[in-house]
mmCIF file of C-alpha atoms and ligand atoms in Angstrom:
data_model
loop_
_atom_site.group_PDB
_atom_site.id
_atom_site.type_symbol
_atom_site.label_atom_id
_atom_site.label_comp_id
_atom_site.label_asym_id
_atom_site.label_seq_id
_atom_site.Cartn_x
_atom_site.Cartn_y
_atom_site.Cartn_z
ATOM 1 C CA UNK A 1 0.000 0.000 0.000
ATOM 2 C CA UNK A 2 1.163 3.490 -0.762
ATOM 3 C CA UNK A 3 -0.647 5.080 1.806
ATOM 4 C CA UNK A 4 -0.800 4.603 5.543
ATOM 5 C CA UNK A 5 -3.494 2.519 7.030
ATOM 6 C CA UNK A 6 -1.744 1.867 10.349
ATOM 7 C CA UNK A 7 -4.193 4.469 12.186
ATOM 8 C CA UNK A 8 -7.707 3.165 10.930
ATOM 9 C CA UNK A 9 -10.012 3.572 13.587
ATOM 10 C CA UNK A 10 -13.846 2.710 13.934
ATOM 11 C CA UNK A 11 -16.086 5.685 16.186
ATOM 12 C CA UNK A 12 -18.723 4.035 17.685
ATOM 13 C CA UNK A 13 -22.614 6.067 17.753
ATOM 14 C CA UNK A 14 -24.067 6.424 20.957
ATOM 15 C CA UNK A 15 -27.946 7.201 20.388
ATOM 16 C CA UNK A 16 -30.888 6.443 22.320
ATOM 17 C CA UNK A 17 -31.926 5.095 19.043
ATOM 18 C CA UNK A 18 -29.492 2.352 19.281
ATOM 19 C CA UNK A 19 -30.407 1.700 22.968
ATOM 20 C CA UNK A 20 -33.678 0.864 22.289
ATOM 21 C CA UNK A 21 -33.489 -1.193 19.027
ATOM 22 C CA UNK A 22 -30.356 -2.953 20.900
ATOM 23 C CA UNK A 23 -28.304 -2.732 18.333
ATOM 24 C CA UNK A 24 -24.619 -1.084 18.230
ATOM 25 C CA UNK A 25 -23.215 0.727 15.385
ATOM 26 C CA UNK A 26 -20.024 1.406 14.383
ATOM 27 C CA UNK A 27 -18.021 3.449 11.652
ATOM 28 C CA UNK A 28 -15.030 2.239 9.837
ATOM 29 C CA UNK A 29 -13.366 5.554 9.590
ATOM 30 C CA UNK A 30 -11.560 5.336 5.885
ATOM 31 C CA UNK A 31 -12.387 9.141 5.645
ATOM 32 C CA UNK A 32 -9.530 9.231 7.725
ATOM 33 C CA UNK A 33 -7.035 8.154 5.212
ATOM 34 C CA UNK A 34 -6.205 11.291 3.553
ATOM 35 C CA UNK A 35 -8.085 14.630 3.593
ATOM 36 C CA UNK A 36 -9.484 14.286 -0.058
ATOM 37 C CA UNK A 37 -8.772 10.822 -0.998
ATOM 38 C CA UNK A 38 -11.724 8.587 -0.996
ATOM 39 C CA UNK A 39 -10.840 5.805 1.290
ATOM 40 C CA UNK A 40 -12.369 2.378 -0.943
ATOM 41 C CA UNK A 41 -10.564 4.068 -3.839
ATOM 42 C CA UNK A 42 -7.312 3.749 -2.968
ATOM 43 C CA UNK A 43 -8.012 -0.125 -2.043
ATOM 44 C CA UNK A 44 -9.934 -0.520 -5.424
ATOM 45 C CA UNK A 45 -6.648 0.676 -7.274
ATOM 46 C CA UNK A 46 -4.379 -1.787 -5.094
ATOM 47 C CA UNK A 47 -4.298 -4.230 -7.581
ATOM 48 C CA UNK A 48 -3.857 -1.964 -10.855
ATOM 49 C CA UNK A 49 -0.808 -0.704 -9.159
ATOM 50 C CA UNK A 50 1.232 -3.198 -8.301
ATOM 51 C CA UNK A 51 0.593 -4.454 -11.665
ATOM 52 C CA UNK A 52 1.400 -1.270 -13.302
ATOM 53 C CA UNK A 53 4.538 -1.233 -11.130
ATOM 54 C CA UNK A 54 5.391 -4.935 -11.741
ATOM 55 C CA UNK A 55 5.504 -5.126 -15.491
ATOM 56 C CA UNK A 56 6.738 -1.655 -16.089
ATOM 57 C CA UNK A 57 3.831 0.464 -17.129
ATOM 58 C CA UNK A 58 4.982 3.869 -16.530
ATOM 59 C CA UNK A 59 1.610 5.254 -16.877
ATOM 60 C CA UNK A 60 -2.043 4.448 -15.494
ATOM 61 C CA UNK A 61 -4.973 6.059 -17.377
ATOM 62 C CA UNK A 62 -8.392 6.124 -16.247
ATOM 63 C CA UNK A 63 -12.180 8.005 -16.664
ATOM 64 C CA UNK A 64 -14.349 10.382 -14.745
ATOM 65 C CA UNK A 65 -16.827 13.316 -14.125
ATOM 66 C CA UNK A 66 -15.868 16.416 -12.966
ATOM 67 C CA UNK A 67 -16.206 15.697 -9.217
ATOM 68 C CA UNK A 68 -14.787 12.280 -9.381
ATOM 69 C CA UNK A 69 -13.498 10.529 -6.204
ATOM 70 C CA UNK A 70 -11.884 7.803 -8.289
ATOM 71 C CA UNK A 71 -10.135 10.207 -10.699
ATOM 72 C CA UNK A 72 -8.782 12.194 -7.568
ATOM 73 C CA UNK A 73 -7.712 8.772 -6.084
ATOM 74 C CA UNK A 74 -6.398 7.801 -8.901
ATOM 75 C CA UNK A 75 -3.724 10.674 -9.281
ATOM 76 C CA UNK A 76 -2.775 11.031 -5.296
ATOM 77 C CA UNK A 77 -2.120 7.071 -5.948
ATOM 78 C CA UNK A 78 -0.037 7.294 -8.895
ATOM 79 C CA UNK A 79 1.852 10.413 -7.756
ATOM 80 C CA UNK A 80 2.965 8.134 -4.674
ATOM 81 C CA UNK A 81 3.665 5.308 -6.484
ATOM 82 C CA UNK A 82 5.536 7.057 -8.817
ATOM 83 C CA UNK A 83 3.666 6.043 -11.959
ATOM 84 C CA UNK A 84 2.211 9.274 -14.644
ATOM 85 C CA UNK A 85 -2.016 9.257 -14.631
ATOM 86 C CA UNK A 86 -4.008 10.514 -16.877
ATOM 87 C CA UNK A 87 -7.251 10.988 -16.501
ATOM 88 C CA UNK A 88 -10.121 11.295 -19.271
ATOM 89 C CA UNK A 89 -13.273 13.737 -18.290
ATOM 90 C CA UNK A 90 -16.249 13.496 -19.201
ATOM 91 C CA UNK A 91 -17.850 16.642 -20.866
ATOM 92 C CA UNK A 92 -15.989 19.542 -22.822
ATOM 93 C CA UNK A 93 -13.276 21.865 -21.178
ATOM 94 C CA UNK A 94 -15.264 24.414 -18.777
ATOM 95 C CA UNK A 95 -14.054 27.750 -18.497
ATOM 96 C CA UNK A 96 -13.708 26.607 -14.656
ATOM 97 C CA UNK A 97 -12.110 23.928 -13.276
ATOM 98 C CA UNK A 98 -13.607 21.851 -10.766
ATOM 99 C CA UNK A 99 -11.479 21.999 -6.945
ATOM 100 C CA UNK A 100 -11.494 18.749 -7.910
ATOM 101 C CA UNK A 101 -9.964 18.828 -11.472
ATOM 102 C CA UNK A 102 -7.638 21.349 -10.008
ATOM 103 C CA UNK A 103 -6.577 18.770 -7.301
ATOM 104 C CA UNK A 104 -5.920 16.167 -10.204
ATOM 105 C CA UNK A 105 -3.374 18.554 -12.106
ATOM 106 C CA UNK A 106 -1.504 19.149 -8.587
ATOM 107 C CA UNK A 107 -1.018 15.687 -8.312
ATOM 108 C CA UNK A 108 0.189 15.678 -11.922
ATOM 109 C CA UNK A 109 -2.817 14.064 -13.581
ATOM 110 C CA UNK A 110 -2.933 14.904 -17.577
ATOM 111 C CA UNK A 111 -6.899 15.383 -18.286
ATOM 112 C CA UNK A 112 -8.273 14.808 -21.799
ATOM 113 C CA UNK A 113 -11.896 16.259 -21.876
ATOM 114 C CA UNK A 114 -14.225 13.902 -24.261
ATOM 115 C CA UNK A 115 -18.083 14.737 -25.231
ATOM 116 C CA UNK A 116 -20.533 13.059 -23.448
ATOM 117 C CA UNK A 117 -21.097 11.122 -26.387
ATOM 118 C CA UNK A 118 -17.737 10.150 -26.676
ATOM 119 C CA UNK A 119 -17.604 9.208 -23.101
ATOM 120 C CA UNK A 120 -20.545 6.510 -23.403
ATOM 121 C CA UNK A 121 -18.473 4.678 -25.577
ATOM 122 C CA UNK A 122 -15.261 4.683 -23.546
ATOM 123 C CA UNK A 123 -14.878 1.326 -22.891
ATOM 124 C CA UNK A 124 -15.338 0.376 -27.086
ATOM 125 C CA UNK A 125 -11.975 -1.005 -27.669
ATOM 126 C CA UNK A 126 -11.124 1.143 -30.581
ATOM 127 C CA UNK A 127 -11.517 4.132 -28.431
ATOM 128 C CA UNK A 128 -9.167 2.316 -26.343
ATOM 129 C CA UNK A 129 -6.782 1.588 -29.043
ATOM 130 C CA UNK A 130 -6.991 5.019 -29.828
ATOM 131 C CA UNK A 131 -6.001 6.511 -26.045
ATOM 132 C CA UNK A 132 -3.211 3.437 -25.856
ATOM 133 C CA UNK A 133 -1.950 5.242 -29.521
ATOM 134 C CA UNK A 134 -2.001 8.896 -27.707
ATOM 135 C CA UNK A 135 -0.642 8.198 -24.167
ATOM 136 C CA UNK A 136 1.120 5.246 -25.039
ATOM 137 C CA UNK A 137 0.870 1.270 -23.456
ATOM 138 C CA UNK A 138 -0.856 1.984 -20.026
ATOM 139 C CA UNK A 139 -2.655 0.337 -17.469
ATOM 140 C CA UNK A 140 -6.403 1.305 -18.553
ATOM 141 C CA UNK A 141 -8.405 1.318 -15.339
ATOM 142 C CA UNK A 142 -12.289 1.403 -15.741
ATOM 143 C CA UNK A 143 -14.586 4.232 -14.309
ATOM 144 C CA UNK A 144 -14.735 3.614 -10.627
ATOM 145 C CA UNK A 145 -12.581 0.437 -10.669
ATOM 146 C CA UNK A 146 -14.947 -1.502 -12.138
ATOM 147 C CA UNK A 147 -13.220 -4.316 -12.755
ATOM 148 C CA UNK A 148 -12.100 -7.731 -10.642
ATOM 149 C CA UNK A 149 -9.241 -6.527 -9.879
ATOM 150 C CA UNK A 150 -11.021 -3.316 -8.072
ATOM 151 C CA UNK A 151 -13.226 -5.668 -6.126
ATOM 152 C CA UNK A 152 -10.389 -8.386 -4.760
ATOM 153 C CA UNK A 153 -8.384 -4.654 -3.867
ATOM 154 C CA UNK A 154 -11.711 -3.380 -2.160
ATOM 155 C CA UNK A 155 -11.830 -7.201 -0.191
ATOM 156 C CA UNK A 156 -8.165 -5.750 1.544
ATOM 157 C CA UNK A 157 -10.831 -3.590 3.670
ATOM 158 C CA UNK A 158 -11.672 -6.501 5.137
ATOM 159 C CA UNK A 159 -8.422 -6.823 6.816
ATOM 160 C CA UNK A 160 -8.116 -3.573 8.692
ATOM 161 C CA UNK A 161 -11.358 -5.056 10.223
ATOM 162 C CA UNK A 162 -9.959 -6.604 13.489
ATOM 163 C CA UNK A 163 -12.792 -7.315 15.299
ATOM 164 C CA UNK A 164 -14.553 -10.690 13.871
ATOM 165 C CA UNK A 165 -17.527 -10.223 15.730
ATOM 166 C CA UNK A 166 -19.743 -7.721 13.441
ATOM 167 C CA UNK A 167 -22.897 -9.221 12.169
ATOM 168 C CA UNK A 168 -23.557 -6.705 9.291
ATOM 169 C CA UNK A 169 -21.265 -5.087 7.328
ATOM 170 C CA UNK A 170 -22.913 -1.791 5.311
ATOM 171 C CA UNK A 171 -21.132 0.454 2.427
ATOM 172 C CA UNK A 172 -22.335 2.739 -0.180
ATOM 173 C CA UNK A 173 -22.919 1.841 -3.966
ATOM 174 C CA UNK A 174 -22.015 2.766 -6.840
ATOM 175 C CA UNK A 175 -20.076 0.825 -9.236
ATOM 176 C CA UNK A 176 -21.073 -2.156 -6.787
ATOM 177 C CA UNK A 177 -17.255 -2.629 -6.795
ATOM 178 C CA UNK A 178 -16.477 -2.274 -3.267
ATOM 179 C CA UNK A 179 -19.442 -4.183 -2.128
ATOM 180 C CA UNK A 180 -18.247 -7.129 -4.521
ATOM 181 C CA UNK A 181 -15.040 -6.882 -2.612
ATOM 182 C CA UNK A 182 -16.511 -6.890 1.137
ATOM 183 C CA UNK A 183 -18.776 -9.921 -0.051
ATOM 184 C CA UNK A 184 -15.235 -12.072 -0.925
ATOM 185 C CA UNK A 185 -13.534 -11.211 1.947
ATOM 186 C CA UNK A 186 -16.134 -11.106 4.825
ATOM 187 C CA UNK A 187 -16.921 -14.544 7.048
ATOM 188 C CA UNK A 188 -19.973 -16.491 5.808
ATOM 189 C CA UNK A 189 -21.483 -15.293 8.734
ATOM 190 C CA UNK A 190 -21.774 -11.647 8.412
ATOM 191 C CA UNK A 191 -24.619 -10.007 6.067
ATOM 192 C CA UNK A 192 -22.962 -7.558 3.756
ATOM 193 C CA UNK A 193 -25.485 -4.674 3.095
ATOM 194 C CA UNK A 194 -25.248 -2.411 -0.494
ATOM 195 C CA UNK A 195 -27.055 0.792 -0.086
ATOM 196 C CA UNK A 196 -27.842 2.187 -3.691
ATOM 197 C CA UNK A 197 -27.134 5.871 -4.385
ATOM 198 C CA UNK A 198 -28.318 5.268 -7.553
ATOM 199 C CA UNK A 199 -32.174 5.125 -8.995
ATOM 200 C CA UNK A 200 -32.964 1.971 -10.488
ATOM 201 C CA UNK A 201 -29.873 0.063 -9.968
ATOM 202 C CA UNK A 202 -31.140 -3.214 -11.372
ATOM 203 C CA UNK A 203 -27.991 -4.936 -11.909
ATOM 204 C CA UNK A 204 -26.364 -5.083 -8.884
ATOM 205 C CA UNK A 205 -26.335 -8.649 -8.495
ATOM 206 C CA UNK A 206 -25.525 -9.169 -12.145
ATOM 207 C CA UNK A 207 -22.329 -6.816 -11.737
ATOM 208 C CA UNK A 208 -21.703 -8.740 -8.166
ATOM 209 C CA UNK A 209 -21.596 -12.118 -10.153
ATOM 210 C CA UNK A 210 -18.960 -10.615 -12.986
ATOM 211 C CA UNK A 211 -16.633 -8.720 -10.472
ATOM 212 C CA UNK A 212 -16.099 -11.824 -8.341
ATOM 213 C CA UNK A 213 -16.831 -14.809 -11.100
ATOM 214 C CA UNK A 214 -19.371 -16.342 -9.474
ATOM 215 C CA UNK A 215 -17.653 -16.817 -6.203
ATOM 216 C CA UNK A 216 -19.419 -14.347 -3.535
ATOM 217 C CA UNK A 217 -22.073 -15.628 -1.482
ATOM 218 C CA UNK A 218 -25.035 -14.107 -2.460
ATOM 219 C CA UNK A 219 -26.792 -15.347 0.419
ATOM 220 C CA UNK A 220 -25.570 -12.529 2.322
ATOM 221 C CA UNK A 221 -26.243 -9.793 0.761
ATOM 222 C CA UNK A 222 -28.528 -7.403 1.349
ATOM 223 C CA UNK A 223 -29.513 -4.370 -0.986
ATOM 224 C CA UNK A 224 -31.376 -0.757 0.242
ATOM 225 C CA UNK A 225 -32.756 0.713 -2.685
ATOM 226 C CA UNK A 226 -34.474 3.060 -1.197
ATOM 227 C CA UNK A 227 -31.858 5.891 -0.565
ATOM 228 C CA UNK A 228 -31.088 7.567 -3.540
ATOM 229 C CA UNK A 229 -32.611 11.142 -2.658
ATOM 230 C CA UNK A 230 -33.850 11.405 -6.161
ATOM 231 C CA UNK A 231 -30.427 10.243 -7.871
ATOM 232 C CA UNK A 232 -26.521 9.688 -8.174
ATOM 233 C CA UNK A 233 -25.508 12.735 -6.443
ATOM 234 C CA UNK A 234 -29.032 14.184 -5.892
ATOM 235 C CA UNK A 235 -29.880 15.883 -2.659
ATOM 236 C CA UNK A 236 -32.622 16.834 -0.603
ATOM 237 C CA UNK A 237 -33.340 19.202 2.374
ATOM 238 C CA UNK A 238 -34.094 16.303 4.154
ATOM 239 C CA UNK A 239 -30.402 14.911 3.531
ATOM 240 C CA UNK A 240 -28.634 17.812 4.242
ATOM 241 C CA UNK A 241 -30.311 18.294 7.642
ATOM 242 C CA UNK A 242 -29.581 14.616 8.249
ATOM 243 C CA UNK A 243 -25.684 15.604 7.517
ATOM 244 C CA UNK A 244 -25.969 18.598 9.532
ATOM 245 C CA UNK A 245 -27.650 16.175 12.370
ATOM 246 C CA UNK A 246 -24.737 13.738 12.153
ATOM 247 C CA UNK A 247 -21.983 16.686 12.680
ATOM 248 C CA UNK A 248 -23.863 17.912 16.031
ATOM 249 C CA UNK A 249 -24.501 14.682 17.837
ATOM 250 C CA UNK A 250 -21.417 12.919 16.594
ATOM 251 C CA UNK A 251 -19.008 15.120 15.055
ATOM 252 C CA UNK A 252 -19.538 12.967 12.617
ATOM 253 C CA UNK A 253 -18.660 14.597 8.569
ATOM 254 C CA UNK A 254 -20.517 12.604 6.021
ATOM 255 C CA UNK A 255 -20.085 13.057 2.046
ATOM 256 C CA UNK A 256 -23.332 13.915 -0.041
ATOM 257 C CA UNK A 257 -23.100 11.030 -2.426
ATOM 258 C CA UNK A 258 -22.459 8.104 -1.008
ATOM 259 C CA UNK A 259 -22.062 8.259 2.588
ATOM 260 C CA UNK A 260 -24.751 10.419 4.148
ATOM 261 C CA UNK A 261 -27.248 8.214 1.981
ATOM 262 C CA UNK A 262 -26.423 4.391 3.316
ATOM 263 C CA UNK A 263 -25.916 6.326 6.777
ATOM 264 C CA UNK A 264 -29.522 7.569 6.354
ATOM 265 C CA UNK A 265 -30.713 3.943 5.475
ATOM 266 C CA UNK A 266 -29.045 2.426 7.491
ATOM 267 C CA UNK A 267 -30.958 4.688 10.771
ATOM 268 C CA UNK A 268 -34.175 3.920 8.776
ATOM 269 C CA UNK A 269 -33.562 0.238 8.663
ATOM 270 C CA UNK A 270 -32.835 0.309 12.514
ATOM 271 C CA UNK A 271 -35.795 2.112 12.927
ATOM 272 C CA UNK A 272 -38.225 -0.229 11.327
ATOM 273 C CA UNK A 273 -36.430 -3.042 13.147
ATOM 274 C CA UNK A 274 -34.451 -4.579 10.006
ATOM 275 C CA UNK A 275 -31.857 -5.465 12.373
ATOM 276 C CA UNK A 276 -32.604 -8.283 15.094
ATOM 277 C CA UNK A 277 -31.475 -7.608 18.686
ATOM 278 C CA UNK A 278 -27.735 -7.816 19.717
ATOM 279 C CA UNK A 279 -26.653 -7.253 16.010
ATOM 280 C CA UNK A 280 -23.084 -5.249 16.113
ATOM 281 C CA UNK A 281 -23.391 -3.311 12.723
ATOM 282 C CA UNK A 282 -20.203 -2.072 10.972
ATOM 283 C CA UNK A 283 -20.698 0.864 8.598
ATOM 284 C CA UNK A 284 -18.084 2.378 6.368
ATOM 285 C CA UNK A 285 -17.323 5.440 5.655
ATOM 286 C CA UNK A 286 -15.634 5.414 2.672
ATOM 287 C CA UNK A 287 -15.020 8.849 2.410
ATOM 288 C CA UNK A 288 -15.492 11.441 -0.088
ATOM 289 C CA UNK A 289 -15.856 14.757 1.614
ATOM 290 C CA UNK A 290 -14.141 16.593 -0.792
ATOM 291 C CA UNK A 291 -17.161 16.215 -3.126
ATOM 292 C CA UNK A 292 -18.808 18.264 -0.534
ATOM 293 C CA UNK A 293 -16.843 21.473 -1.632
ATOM 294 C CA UNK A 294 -19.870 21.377 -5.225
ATOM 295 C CA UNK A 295 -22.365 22.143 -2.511
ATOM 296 C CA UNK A 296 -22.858 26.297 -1.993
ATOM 297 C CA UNK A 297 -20.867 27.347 1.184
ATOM 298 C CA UNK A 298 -23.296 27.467 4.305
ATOM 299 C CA UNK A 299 -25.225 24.052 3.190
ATOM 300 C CA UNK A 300 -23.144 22.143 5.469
ATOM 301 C CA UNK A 301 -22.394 22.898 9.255
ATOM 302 C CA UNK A 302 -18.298 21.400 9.078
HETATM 303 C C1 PLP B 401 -16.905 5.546 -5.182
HETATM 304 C C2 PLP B 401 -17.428 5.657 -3.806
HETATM 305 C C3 PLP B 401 -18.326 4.707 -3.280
HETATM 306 C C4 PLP B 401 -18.902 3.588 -4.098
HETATM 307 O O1 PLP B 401 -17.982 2.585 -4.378
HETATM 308 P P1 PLP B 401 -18.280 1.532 -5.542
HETATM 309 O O2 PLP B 401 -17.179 0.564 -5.398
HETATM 310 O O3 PLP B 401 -18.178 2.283 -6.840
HETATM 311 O O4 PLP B 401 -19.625 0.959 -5.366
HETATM 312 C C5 PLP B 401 -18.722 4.857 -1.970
HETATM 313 N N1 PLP B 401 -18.284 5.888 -1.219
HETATM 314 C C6 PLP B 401 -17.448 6.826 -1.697
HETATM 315 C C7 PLP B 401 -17.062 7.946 -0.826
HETATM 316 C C8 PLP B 401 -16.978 6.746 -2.999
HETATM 317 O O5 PLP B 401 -16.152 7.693 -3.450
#
């Protein structure tokens, strides 16, 4: 790893909430990691790094929006590991660069803005051909990770996860990539628990099956599709007073993609008694607070 995991902690919630439903709850602080680094993306890129390093790929080249966590990821990783990036955009050139974009080029990422249309077909192999022509022979690493070797990376979470004894294990969704990962790496025992941030994600199983080749358990997964707030990175006053609620009782910063929505899901499920008594539930919070800086200043309390 090119990045220092030695000081992962989990923060526990104390609620009256939890009291009552006698449950505990429990964050796996990977927001912790870096100040802007998603957490699960550096894990997701484990894999496409040491094979980039390995065979001598000099460069790793990968796709995103505008406020992409795995974009950012991607260049802070390659930047430590010593490897170029470059990152394709979707959209044309604005006039302003997302803090996020910005970011990127600090950590020495080369952007190539496409057209949306364009970027639909970015995974067509002669639009691959023709990047591997322009940038040379890299490591092409799908949007998000979203790829095997994302998921076995995203199973490493598993290991910073001392204590056995959790009976649910909850993340965010989007690519379904990390959740593929937690599925191959947690005990039989444990329920793993996707939380879609998506509308109408219909194929999470399908992707589940293709990321791990048929190997994950499906019998213990669980999927909240309930959560998406209208979209992938849609937002309500309701969510934003949740966020706002998690900062005052547990000083507790939550990203407005991914994490405040499974956070919010995961209160509701407790609420309507999803979880049996004396179930220890592991959440992770996989980061992604610098997406927060799209929001207008003053939405957010921290
Ligand atoms: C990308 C991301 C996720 C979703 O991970 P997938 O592997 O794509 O499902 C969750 N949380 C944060 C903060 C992310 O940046």
């Amino acid at each position: 790893m090119h990045f220092d995991i030695s000081n992962i902690r989990t923060t526990l919630l104390s609620d009256d909430l939890f009291t009552r439903k006698q449950v505990t709850l429990e964050l796996l602080r990977l927001d912790e990691i870096h100040p802007v680094v998603s957490g699960n993306k550096l894990f997701k890129l484990h894999y496409f790094l040491e094979e980039a390093v390995a065979s001598g790929h000099k460069t790793i080249l990968t796709f995103g929006g505008a406020w992409s966590n795995h974009l950012l990821a991607t260049a802070f990783a390659c930047k430590s590991a010593g490897l170029k990036s470059v990152g394709i955009v979707r959209g044309e050139e604005p006039a302003a660069l997302s803090l996020t974009l910005q970011q990127c080029i600090l950590y020495g990422m080369q952007l190539k803005f496409v057209s949306r249309e364009i970027y639909a077909i970015k995974d067509d192999l002669l639009f691959i051909q023709s990047l591997k022509t322009e940038y040379g022979d890299c490591i092409i690493v799908p949007e998000g990770g979203h790829h095997a070797s994302g998921a076995k990376g995203a199973g490493l979470i598993m290991d910073l996860v001392k204590d056995k004894g959790y009976t649910h294990i909850c993340t965010a969704v989007g690519t379904a990539t990390t959740l593929a990962g937690l599925l191959l790496a947690a005990k039989t025992t444990q329920v793993v628990i996707g939380v879609s941030v998506l509308k109408g994600m219909a194929d999470i199983e399908e992707r589940i099956l293709s990321l791990t080749g048929g190997t994950a358990n499906m019998h213990q997964l669980q999927l909240f599709h309930d959560h998406h707030f209208g979209g992938y990175a849609k937002q309500t006053a309701a969510l934003i007073d949740f966020m706002n609620q998690c900062w005052k009782a547990f000083q507790l910063p939550l990203d407005i993609v991914y994490t405040s929505k499974m956070l919010y899901a995961v209160f509701d499920a407790i609420k309507s008694d999803h979880f049996p008594g004396n179930s220890r539930i592991l959440c992770l919070h996989t980061g992604g607070l610098q997406g927060n800086r799209s929001l207008p200043v003053d939405t957010l309390l921290y």
